[in-house]
Coordinates of C-alpha atoms in Angstrom, one line a residue:
X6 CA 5.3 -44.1 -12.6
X7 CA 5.1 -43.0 -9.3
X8 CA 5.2 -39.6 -8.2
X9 CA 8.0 -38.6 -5.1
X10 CA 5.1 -38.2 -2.2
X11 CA 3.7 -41.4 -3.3
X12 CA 7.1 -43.0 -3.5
X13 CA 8.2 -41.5 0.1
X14 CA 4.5 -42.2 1.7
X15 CA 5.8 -44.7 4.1
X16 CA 7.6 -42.1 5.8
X17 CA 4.0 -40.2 7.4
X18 CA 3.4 -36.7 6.6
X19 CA 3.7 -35.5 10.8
X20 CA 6.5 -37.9 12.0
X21 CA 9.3 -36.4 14.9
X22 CA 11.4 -36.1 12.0
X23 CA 9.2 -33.5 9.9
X24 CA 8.8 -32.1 12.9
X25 CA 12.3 -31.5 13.9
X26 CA 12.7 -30.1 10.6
X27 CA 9.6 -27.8 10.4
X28 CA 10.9 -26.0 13.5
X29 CA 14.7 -25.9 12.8
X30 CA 13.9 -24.9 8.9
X31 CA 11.5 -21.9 10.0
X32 CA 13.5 -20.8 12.6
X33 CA 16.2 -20.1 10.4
X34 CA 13.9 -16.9 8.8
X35 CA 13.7 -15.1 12.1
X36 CA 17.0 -13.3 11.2
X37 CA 15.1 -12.3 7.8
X38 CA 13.0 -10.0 10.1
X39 CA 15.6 -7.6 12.2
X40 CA 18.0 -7.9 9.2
X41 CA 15.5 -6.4 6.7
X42 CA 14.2 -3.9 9.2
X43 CA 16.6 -3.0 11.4
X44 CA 17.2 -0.1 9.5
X45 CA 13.6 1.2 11.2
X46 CA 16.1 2.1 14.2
X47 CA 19.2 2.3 13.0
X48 CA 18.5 4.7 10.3
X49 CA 15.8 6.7 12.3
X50 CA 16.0 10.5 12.4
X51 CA 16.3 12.0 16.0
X52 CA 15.3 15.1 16.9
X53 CA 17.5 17.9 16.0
X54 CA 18.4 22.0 14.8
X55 CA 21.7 23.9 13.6
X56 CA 24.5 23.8 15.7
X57 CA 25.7 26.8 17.6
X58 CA 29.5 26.8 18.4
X59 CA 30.1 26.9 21.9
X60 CA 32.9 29.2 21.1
X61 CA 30.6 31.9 20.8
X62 CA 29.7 34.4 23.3
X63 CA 26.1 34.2 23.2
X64 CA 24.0 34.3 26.4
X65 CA 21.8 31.3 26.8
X66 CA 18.7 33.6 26.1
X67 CA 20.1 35.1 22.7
X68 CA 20.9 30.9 22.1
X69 CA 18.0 29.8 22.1
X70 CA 16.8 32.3 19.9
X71 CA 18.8 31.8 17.6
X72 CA 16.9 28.7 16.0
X73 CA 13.5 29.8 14.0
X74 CA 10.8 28.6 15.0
X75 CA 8.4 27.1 12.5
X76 CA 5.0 25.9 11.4
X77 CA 1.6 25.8 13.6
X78 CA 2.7 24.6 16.9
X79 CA 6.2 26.9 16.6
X80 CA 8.9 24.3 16.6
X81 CA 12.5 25.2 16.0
X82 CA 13.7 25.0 12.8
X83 CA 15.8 21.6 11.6
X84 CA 18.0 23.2 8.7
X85 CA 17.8 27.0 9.2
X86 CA 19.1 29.1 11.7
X87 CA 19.1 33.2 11.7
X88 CA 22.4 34.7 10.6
X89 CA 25.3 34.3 13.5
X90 CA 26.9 37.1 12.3
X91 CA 23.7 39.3 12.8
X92 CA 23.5 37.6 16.2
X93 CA 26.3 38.5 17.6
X94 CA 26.3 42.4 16.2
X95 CA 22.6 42.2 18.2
X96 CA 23.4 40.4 21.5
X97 CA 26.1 43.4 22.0
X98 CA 23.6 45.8 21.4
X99 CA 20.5 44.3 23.2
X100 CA 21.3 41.8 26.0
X101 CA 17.3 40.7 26.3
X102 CA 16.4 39.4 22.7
X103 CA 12.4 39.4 23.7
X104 CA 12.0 42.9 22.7
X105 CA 13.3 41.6 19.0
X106 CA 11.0 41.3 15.9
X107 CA 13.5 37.8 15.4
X108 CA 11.6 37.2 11.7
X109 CA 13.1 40.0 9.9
X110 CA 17.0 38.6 10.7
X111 CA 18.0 36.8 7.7
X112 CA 18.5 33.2 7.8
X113 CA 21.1 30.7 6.8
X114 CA 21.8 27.1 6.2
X115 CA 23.3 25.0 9.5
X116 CA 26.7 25.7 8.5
X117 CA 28.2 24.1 11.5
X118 CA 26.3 20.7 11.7
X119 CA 23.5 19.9 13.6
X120 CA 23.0 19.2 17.6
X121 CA 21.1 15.7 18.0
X122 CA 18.5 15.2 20.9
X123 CA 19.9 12.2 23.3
X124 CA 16.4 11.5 24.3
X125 CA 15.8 8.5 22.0
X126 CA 19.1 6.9 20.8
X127 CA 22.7 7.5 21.4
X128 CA 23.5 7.5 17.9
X129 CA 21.9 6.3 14.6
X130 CA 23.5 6.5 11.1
X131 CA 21.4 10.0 10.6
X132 CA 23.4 11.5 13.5
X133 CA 26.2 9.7 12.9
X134 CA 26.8 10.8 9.3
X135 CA 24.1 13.6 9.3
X136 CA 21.5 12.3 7.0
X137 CA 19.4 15.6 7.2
X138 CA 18.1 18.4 5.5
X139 CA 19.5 18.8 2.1
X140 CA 21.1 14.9 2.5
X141 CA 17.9 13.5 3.7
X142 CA 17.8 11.7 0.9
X143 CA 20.6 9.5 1.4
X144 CA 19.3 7.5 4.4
X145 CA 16.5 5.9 2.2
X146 CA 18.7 5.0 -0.1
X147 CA 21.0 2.9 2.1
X148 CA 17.5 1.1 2.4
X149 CA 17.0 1.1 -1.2
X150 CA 20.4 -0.5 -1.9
X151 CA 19.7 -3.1 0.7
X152 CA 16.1 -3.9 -1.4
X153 CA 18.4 -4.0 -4.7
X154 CA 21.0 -6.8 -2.9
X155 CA 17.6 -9.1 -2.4
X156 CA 16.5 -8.1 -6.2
X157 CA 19.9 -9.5 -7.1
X158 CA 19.4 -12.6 -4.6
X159 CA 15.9 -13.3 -5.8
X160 CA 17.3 -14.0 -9.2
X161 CA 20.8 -16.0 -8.3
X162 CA 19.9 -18.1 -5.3
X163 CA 17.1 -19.9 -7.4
X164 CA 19.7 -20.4 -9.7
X165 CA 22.7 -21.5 -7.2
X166 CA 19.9 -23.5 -5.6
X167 CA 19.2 -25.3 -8.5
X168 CA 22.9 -25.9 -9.6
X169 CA 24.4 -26.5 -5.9
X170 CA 21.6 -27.5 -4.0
X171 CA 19.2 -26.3 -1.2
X172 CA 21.1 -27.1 1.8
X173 CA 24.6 -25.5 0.9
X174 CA 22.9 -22.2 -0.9
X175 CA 20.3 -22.1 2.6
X176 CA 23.8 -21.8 4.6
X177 CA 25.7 -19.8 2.5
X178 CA 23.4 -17.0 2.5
X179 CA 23.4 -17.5 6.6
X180 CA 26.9 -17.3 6.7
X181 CA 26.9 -14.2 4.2
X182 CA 24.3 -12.2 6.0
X183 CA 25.8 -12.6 9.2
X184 CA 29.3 -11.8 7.9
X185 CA 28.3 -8.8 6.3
X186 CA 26.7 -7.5 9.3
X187 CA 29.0 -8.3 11.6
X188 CA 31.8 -5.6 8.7
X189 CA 28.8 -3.2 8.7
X190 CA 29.3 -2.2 12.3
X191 CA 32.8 -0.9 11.5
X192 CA 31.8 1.4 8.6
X193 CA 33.3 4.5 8.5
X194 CA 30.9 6.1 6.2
X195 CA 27.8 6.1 4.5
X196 CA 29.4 4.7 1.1
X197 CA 31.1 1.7 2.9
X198 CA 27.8 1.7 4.8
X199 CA 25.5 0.7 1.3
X200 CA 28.0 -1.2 0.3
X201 CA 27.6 -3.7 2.2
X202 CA 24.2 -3.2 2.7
X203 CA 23.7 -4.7 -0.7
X204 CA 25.8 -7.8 0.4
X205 CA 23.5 -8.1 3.2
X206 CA 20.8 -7.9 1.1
X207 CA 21.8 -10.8 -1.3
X208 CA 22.2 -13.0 1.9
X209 CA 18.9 -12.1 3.4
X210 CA 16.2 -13.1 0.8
X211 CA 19.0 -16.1 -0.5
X212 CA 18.5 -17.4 3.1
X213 CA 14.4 -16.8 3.1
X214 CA 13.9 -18.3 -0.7
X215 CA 16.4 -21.4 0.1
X216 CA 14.1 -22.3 3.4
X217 CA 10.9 -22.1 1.8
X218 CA 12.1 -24.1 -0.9
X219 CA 13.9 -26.8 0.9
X220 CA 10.9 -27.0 3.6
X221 CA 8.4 -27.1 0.7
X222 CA 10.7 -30.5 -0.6
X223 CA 11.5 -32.0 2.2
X224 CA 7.9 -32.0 3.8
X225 CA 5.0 -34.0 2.8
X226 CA 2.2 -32.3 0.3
X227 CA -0.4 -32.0 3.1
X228 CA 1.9 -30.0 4.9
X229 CA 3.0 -27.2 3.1
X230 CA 0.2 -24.4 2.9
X231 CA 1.0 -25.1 6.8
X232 CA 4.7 -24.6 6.5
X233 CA 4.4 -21.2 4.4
X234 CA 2.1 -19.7 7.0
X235 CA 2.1 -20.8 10.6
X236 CA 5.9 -21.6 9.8
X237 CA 7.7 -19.3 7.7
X238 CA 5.5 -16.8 8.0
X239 CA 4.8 -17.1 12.7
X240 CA 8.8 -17.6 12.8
X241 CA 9.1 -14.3 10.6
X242 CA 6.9 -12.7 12.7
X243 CA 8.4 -14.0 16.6
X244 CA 11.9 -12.0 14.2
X245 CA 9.9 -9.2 13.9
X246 CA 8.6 -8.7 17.7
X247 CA 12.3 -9.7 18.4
X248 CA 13.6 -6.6 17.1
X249 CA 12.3 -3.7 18.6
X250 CA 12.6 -5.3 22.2
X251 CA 16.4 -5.3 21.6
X252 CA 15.9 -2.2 20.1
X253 CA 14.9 -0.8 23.5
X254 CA 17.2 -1.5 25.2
X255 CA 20.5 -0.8 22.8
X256 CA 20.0 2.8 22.0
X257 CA 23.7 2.6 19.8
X258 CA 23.3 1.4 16.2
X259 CA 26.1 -0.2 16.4
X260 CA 25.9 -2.2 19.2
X261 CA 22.4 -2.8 18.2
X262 CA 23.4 -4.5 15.0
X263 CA 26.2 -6.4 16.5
X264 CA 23.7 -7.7 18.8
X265 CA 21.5 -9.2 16.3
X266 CA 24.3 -10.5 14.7
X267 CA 25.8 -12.7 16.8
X268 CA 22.2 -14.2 17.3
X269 CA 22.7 -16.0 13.9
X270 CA 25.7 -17.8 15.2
X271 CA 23.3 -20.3 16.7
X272 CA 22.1 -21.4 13.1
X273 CA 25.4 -23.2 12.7
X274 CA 24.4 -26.3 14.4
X275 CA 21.7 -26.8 12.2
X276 CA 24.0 -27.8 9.7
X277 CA 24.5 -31.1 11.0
X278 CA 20.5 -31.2 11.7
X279 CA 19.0 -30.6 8.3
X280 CA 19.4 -33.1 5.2
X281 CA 19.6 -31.8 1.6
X282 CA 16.8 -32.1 -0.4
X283 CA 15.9 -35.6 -1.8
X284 CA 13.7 -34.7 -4.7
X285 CA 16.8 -32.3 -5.7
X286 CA 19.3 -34.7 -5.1
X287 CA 16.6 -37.3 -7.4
X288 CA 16.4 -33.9 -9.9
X289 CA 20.6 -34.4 -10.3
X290 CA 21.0 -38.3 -10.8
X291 CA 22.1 -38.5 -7.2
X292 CA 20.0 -41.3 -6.2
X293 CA 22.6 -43.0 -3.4
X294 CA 22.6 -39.8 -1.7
X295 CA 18.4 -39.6 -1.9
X296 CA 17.8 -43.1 -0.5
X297 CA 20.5 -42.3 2.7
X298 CA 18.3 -39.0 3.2
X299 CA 15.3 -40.9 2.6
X300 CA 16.8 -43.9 4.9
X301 CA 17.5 -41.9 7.4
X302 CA 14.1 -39.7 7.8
X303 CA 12.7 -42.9 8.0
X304 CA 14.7 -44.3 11.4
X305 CA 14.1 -40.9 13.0
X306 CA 10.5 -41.5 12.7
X307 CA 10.8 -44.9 13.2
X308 CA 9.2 -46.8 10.6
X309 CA 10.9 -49.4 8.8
X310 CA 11.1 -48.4 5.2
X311 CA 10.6 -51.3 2.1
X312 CA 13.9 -53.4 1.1
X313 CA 13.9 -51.2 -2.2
X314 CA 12.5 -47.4 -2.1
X315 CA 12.9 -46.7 -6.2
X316 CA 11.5 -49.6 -8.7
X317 CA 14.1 -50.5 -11.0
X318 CA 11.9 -48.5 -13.6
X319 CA 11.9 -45.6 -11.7
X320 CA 15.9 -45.3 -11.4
X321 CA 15.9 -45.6 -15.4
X322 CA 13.4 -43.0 -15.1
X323 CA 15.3 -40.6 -12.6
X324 CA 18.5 -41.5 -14.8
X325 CA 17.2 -40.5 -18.1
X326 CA 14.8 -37.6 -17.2
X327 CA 15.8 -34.0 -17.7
X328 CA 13.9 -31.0 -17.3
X329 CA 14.2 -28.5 -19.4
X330 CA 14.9 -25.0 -19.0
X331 CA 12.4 -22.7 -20.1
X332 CA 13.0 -19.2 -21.5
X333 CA 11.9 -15.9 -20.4
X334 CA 10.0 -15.0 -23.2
X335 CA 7.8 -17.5 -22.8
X336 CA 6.1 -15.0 -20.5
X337 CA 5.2 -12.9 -23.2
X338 CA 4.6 -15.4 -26.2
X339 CA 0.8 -15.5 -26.1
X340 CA -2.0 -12.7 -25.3
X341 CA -3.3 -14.4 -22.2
X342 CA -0.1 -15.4 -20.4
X343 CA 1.6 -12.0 -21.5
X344 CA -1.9 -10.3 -19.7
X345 CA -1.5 -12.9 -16.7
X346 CA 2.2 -11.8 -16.5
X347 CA 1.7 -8.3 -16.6
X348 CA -1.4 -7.9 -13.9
X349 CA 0.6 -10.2 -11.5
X350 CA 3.9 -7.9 -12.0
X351 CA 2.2 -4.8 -11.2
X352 CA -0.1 -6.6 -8.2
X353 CA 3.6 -7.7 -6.5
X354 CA 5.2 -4.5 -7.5
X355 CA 2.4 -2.7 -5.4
X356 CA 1.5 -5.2 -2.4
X357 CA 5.4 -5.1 -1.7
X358 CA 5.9 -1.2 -1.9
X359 CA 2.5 -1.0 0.8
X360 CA 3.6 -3.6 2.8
X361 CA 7.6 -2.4 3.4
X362 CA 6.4 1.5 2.9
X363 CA 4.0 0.8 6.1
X364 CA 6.6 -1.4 7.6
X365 CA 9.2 1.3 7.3
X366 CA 7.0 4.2 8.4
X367 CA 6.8 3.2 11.8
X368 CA 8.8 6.4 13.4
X369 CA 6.3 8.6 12.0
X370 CA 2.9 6.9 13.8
X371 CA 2.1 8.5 17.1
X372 CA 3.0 6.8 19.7
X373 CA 6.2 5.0 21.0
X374 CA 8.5 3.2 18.2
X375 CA 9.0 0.6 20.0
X376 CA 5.6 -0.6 20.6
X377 CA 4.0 0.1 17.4
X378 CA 6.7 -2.0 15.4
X379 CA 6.2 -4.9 18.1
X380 CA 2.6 -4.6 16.7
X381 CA 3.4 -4.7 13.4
X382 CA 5.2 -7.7 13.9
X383 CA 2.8 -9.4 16.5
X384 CA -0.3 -8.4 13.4
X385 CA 2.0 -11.2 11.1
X386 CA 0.4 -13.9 13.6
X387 CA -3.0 -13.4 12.4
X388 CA -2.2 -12.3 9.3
X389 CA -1.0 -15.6 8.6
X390 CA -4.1 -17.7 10.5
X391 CA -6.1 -15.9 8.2
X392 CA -4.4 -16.6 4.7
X393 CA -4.3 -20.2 5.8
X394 CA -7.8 -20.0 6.0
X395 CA -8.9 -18.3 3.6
X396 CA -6.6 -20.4 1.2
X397 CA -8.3 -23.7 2.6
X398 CA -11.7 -22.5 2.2
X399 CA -11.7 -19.7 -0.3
X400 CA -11.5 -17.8 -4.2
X401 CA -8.2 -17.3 -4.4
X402 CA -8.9 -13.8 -6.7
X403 CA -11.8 -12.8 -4.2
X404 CA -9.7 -13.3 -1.0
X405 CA -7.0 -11.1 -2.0
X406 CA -8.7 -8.7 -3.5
X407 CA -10.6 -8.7 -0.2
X408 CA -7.5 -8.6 1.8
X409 CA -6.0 -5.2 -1.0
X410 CA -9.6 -3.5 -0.8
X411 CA -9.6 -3.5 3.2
X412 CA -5.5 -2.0 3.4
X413 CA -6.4 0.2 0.7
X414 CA -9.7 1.3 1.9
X415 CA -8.7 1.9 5.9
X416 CA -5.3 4.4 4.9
X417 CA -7.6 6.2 2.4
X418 CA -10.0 6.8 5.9
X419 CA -7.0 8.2 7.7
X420 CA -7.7 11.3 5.7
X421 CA -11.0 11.7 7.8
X422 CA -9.5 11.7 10.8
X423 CA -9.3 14.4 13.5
X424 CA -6.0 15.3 14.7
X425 CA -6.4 14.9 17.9
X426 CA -7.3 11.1 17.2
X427 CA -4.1 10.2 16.0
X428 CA -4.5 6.8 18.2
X429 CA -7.1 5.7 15.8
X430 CA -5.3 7.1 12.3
X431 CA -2.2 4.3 14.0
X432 CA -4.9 1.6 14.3
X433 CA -6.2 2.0 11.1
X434 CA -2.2 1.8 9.8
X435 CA -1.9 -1.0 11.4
X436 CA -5.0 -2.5 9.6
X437 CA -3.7 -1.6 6.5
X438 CA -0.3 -3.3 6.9
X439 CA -2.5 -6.4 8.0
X440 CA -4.1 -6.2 5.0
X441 CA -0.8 -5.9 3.1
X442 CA 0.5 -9.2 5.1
X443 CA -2.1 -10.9 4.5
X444 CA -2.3 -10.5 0.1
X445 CA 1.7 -10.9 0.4
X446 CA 1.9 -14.4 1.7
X447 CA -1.0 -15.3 -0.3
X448 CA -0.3 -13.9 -4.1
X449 CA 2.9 -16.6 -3.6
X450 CA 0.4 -19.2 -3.4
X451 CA -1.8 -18.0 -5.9
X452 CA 1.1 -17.1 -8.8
X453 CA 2.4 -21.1 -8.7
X454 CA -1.2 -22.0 -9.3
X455 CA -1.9 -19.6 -12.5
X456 CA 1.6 -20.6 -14.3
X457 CA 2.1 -24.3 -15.9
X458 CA 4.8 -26.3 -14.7
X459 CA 7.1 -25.7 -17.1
X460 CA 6.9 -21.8 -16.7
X461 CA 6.6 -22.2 -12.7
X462 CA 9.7 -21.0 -11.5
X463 CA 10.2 -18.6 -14.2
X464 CA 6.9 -16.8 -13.4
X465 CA 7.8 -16.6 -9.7
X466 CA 11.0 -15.8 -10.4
X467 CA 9.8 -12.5 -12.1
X468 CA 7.0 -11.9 -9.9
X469 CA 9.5 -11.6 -7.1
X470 CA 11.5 -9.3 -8.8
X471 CA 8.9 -7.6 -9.3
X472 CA 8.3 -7.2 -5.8
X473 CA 11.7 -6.1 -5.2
X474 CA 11.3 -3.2 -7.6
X475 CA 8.3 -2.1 -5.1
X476 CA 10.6 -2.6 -2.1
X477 CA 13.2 -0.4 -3.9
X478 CA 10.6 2.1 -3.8
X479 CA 9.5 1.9 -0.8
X480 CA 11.4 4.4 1.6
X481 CA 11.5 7.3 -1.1
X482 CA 7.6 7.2 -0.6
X483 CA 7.3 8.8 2.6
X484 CA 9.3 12.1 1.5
X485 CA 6.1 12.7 -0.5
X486 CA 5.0 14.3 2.7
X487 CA 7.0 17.2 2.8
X488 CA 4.6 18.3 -0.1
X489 CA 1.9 17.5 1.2
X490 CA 0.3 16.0 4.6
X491 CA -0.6 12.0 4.4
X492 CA 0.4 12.4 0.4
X493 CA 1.6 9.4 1.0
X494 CA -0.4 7.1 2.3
X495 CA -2.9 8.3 -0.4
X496 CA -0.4 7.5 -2.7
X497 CA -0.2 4.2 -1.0
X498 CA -4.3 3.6 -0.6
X499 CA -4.9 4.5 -4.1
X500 CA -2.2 1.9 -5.9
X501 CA -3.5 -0.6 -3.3
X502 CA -7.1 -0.2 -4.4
X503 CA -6.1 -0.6 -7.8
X504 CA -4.3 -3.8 -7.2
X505 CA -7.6 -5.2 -5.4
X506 CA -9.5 -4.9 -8.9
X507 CA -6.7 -5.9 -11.1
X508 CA -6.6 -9.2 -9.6
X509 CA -10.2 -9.2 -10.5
X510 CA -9.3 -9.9 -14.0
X511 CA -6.9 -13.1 -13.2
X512 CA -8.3 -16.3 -13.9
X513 CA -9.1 -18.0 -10.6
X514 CA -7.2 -21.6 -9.4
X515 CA -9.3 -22.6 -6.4
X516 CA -9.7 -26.4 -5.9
X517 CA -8.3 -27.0 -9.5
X518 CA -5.7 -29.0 -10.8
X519 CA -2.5 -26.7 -11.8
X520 CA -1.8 -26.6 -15.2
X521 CA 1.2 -28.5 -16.8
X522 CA 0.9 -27.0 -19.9
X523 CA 0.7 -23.5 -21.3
X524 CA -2.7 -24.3 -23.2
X525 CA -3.9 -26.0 -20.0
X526 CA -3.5 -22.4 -18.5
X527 CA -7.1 -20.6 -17.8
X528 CA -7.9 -17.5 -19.3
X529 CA -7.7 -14.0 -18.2
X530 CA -11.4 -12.5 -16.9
X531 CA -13.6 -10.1 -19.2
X532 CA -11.5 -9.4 -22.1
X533 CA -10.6 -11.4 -24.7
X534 CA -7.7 -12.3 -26.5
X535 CA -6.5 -12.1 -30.2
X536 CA -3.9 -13.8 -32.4
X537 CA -1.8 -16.7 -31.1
X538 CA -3.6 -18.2 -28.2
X539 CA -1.2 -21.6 -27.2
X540 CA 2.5 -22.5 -27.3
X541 CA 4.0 -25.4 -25.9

């Protein structure tokens, strides 16, 4: 019985057809990128202090006294201004307020709002709905909500995929992302704002899973390590770079995210461009539909393809096969795929809460926004060279641990820098999110290798929720700092370091065949296991 890459070997692995379809397919993550960080802009804090009513007659000496200034380098005060009523008893009294000791006036809350500098953005949804102080909490969690959606979408679109198909799920979640974003640009308030935040996030990782997969089916073998890096992965970078140039130059979150929007309208041509999947169409007795797919890749590339393209063995086969479903527990059933299951959940849980906590942070590096998110984005590039090299020519355990040790190791090194390097504490950030990239897109790779084919999907399935617990995480992370300077990149450094060495302890898949079965499955590293030992 012949296997579908054997059967569709006429076709070439590198004809115009593949591709037409390795460009259109990874283009259509570049949305992924701005939609899933957007927020770095939209949801950024400008500078700002307590409001002072114009109403009040208050010379502009005694004004600008009336904010508290604060910490080493005496900035005003964000949430605390001194008393207005003490103020204005004062400023009749003494029109010069230099001769004041200010820091005995009681203080009090900014009981009138806040006044936002201009010298960044025009608005974001901090100034907008003022996200400060006491509610600073609330603008990571508009984030957080927005990880949750794509928990929720990495658990139905393999599902939907499955049932429906690739090609109608991949467009679906286009067309829900960009509806959803073009509705969140009229929210009136924060809760409308979450809302559909979550919608958007569904849509997002829907769109990204649905690509992968269908590129993964509809190219040859040979080509997909190549697909998930210099395509998925550079198209999800050129997103990345995309954004803050826009960014720039739209300073209204708004118009900003309307803008980004309506660059997703140009995915609905593809429709008409990009064929379901064959082997799914195979998977669903749909074998008419497969052969025109099939038929048709074939006169794109031009190459004439045989009188009969399934043997009349192999359409009994196709007819009478069915896979099936394996439960969730199955993860759990024997001591060494319940250990491989639990190391790999915590490594996704903390490579994703490095990679978008780093991602997120960007406001907070010195230097301009702008250009340090561009260089995030640009750093996917070689992040990606890199993991398809090291997967073509390396340990799989030893080259992400590699790649965790080095983020870990350069954010824990931050701590001895000088303050007035700051230039080199960004570079060493940036290193660290390299690092981050580059064990992200290969623990994908590496987690279909370690689980049998008939746990597969299930085991990426929960991996990937996994990750989107870390994600979830993720922007609460960086309020750590309030208690403590850099707590959180220790924070970060430390579980990332730990992740290096538990992946030590995984069984390593390099230039072996994968497993089909559970008790084909190698064997966790340096500790052994007791009681049942295989299912199938």
């Amino acid at each position: 019985m012949r296997d579908y890459d054997e059967i569709t070997a006429f076709l070439g692995d590198w004809g115009p057809h593949q591709k037409l379809l390795f460009f259109l397919l990874s283009s259509c993550t570049i949305s992924n990128s701005f939609y899933g960080l957007n927020i770095i802009f939209v949801g950024d804090v400008p500078e700002h202090h307590c409001l002072i009513p114009e109403n009040l007659n208050l010379s502009e000496a005694w004004r600008n006294k009336t904010i508290p200034l604060q910490g080493a380098e005496q900035q005003r005060s964000k949430c605390s201004r001194y008393r207005l009523d003490v103020i204005m008893n004062l400023s009749e009294t003494f029109p010069d307020p230099d001769f004041l000791n200010m820091s005995e006036i009681e203080q009090e809350p900014c009981l009138d709002g806040w006044e936002y500098s201009k010298e960044q953005y025009i608005s974001t949804i901090v100034s907008e709905w003022d996200l400060v102080c006491n509610n600073n909490w609330k603008e990571p969690l508009a984030t957080s909500v927005f990880f949750i959606g794509m928990l929720v979408g990495s658990f139905s679109s393999g599902i939907l995929s499955d049932r429906f198909g690739r090609k109608i799920v991949l467009f679906g979640a286009i067309a829900l992302q960009t509806i959803f974003s073009m509705l969140i640009v009229f929210s009136p308030n924060l809760e409308i704002f979450c809302l559909i935040m979550f919608f958007r996030g569904i849509g997002g990782l829907a769109n990204y899973v649905a690509a992968f997969i269908l590129g993964s089916e509809l190219l040859a073998d040979s080509m997909r390590i190549v697909y998930s890096t210099f395509g998925v992965g550079v198209f999800y970078a050129i997103g990345y770079m995309f954004l803050p140039f826009v960014a720039y130059f739209i300073r209204e979150w708004r118009t900003l995210m309307m803008t980004l929007t309506l660059c997703c309208l140009l995915y609905i041509p593809l429709w008409w461009f990009i064929p379901e999947s064959p082997r799914w169409l195979l998977s669903k007795g749909r074998v008419e539909e497969a052969e025109s797919v099939i038929r048709l890749m074939a006169k794109k590339n031009g190459v004439t393809p045989p009188p009969k393209i399934f043997s009349e063995l192999e359409l009994e086969y196709i007819k009478n096969n069915e896979v099936k479903s394996v439960p969730f527990a199955q993860l759990l059933k024997t001591c060494n795929i319940r250990a491989i299951t639990i190391i790999n959940v915590l490594i996704w849980m903390i490579i994703s809460m490095g990679y978008y906590g780093l991602s997120l942070n960007v406001p907070d590096l010195h230097g301009d926004d702008y250009l340090n998110c561009f260089l995030f984005g640009a750093a996917e590039i070689p992040a990606n060279i890199a993991t398809w090299f090291l997967l073509k020519k390396f340990s799989r355990r030893f080259s992400i641990s590699g790649a965790l040790f080095l983020g870990g190791s350069v954010l824990l090194f931050i701590q001895l820098i000088p303050s007035d390097l700051l230039v080199l504490a960004t570079v060493l950030v940036l290193i660290g999110r390299l690092g981050a990239s580059c064990a992200f897109f290969m623990v994908y790779i590496y987690t279909a290798e370690l689980y049998p084919t008939t746990l597969r999907n299930t085991g990426l399935g929960v991996s990937a929720m996994a990750s989107r617990i870390g994600s979830i995480l993720s922007p609460y992370i960086f309020l750590l700092d309030a208690y403590q300077e850099n707590l959180s990149l220790i924070l970060i450094a430390t579980l990332t370091i730990f992740a290096a060495i538990a992946v030590l302890f995984l069984p390593e898949t390099f230039n072996t065949p994968l497993p089909d079965t559970i008790d084909q499955m190698k064997k966790v590293k340096w500790f052994k296991c007791t009681g049942r030992t295989h299912s199938n």
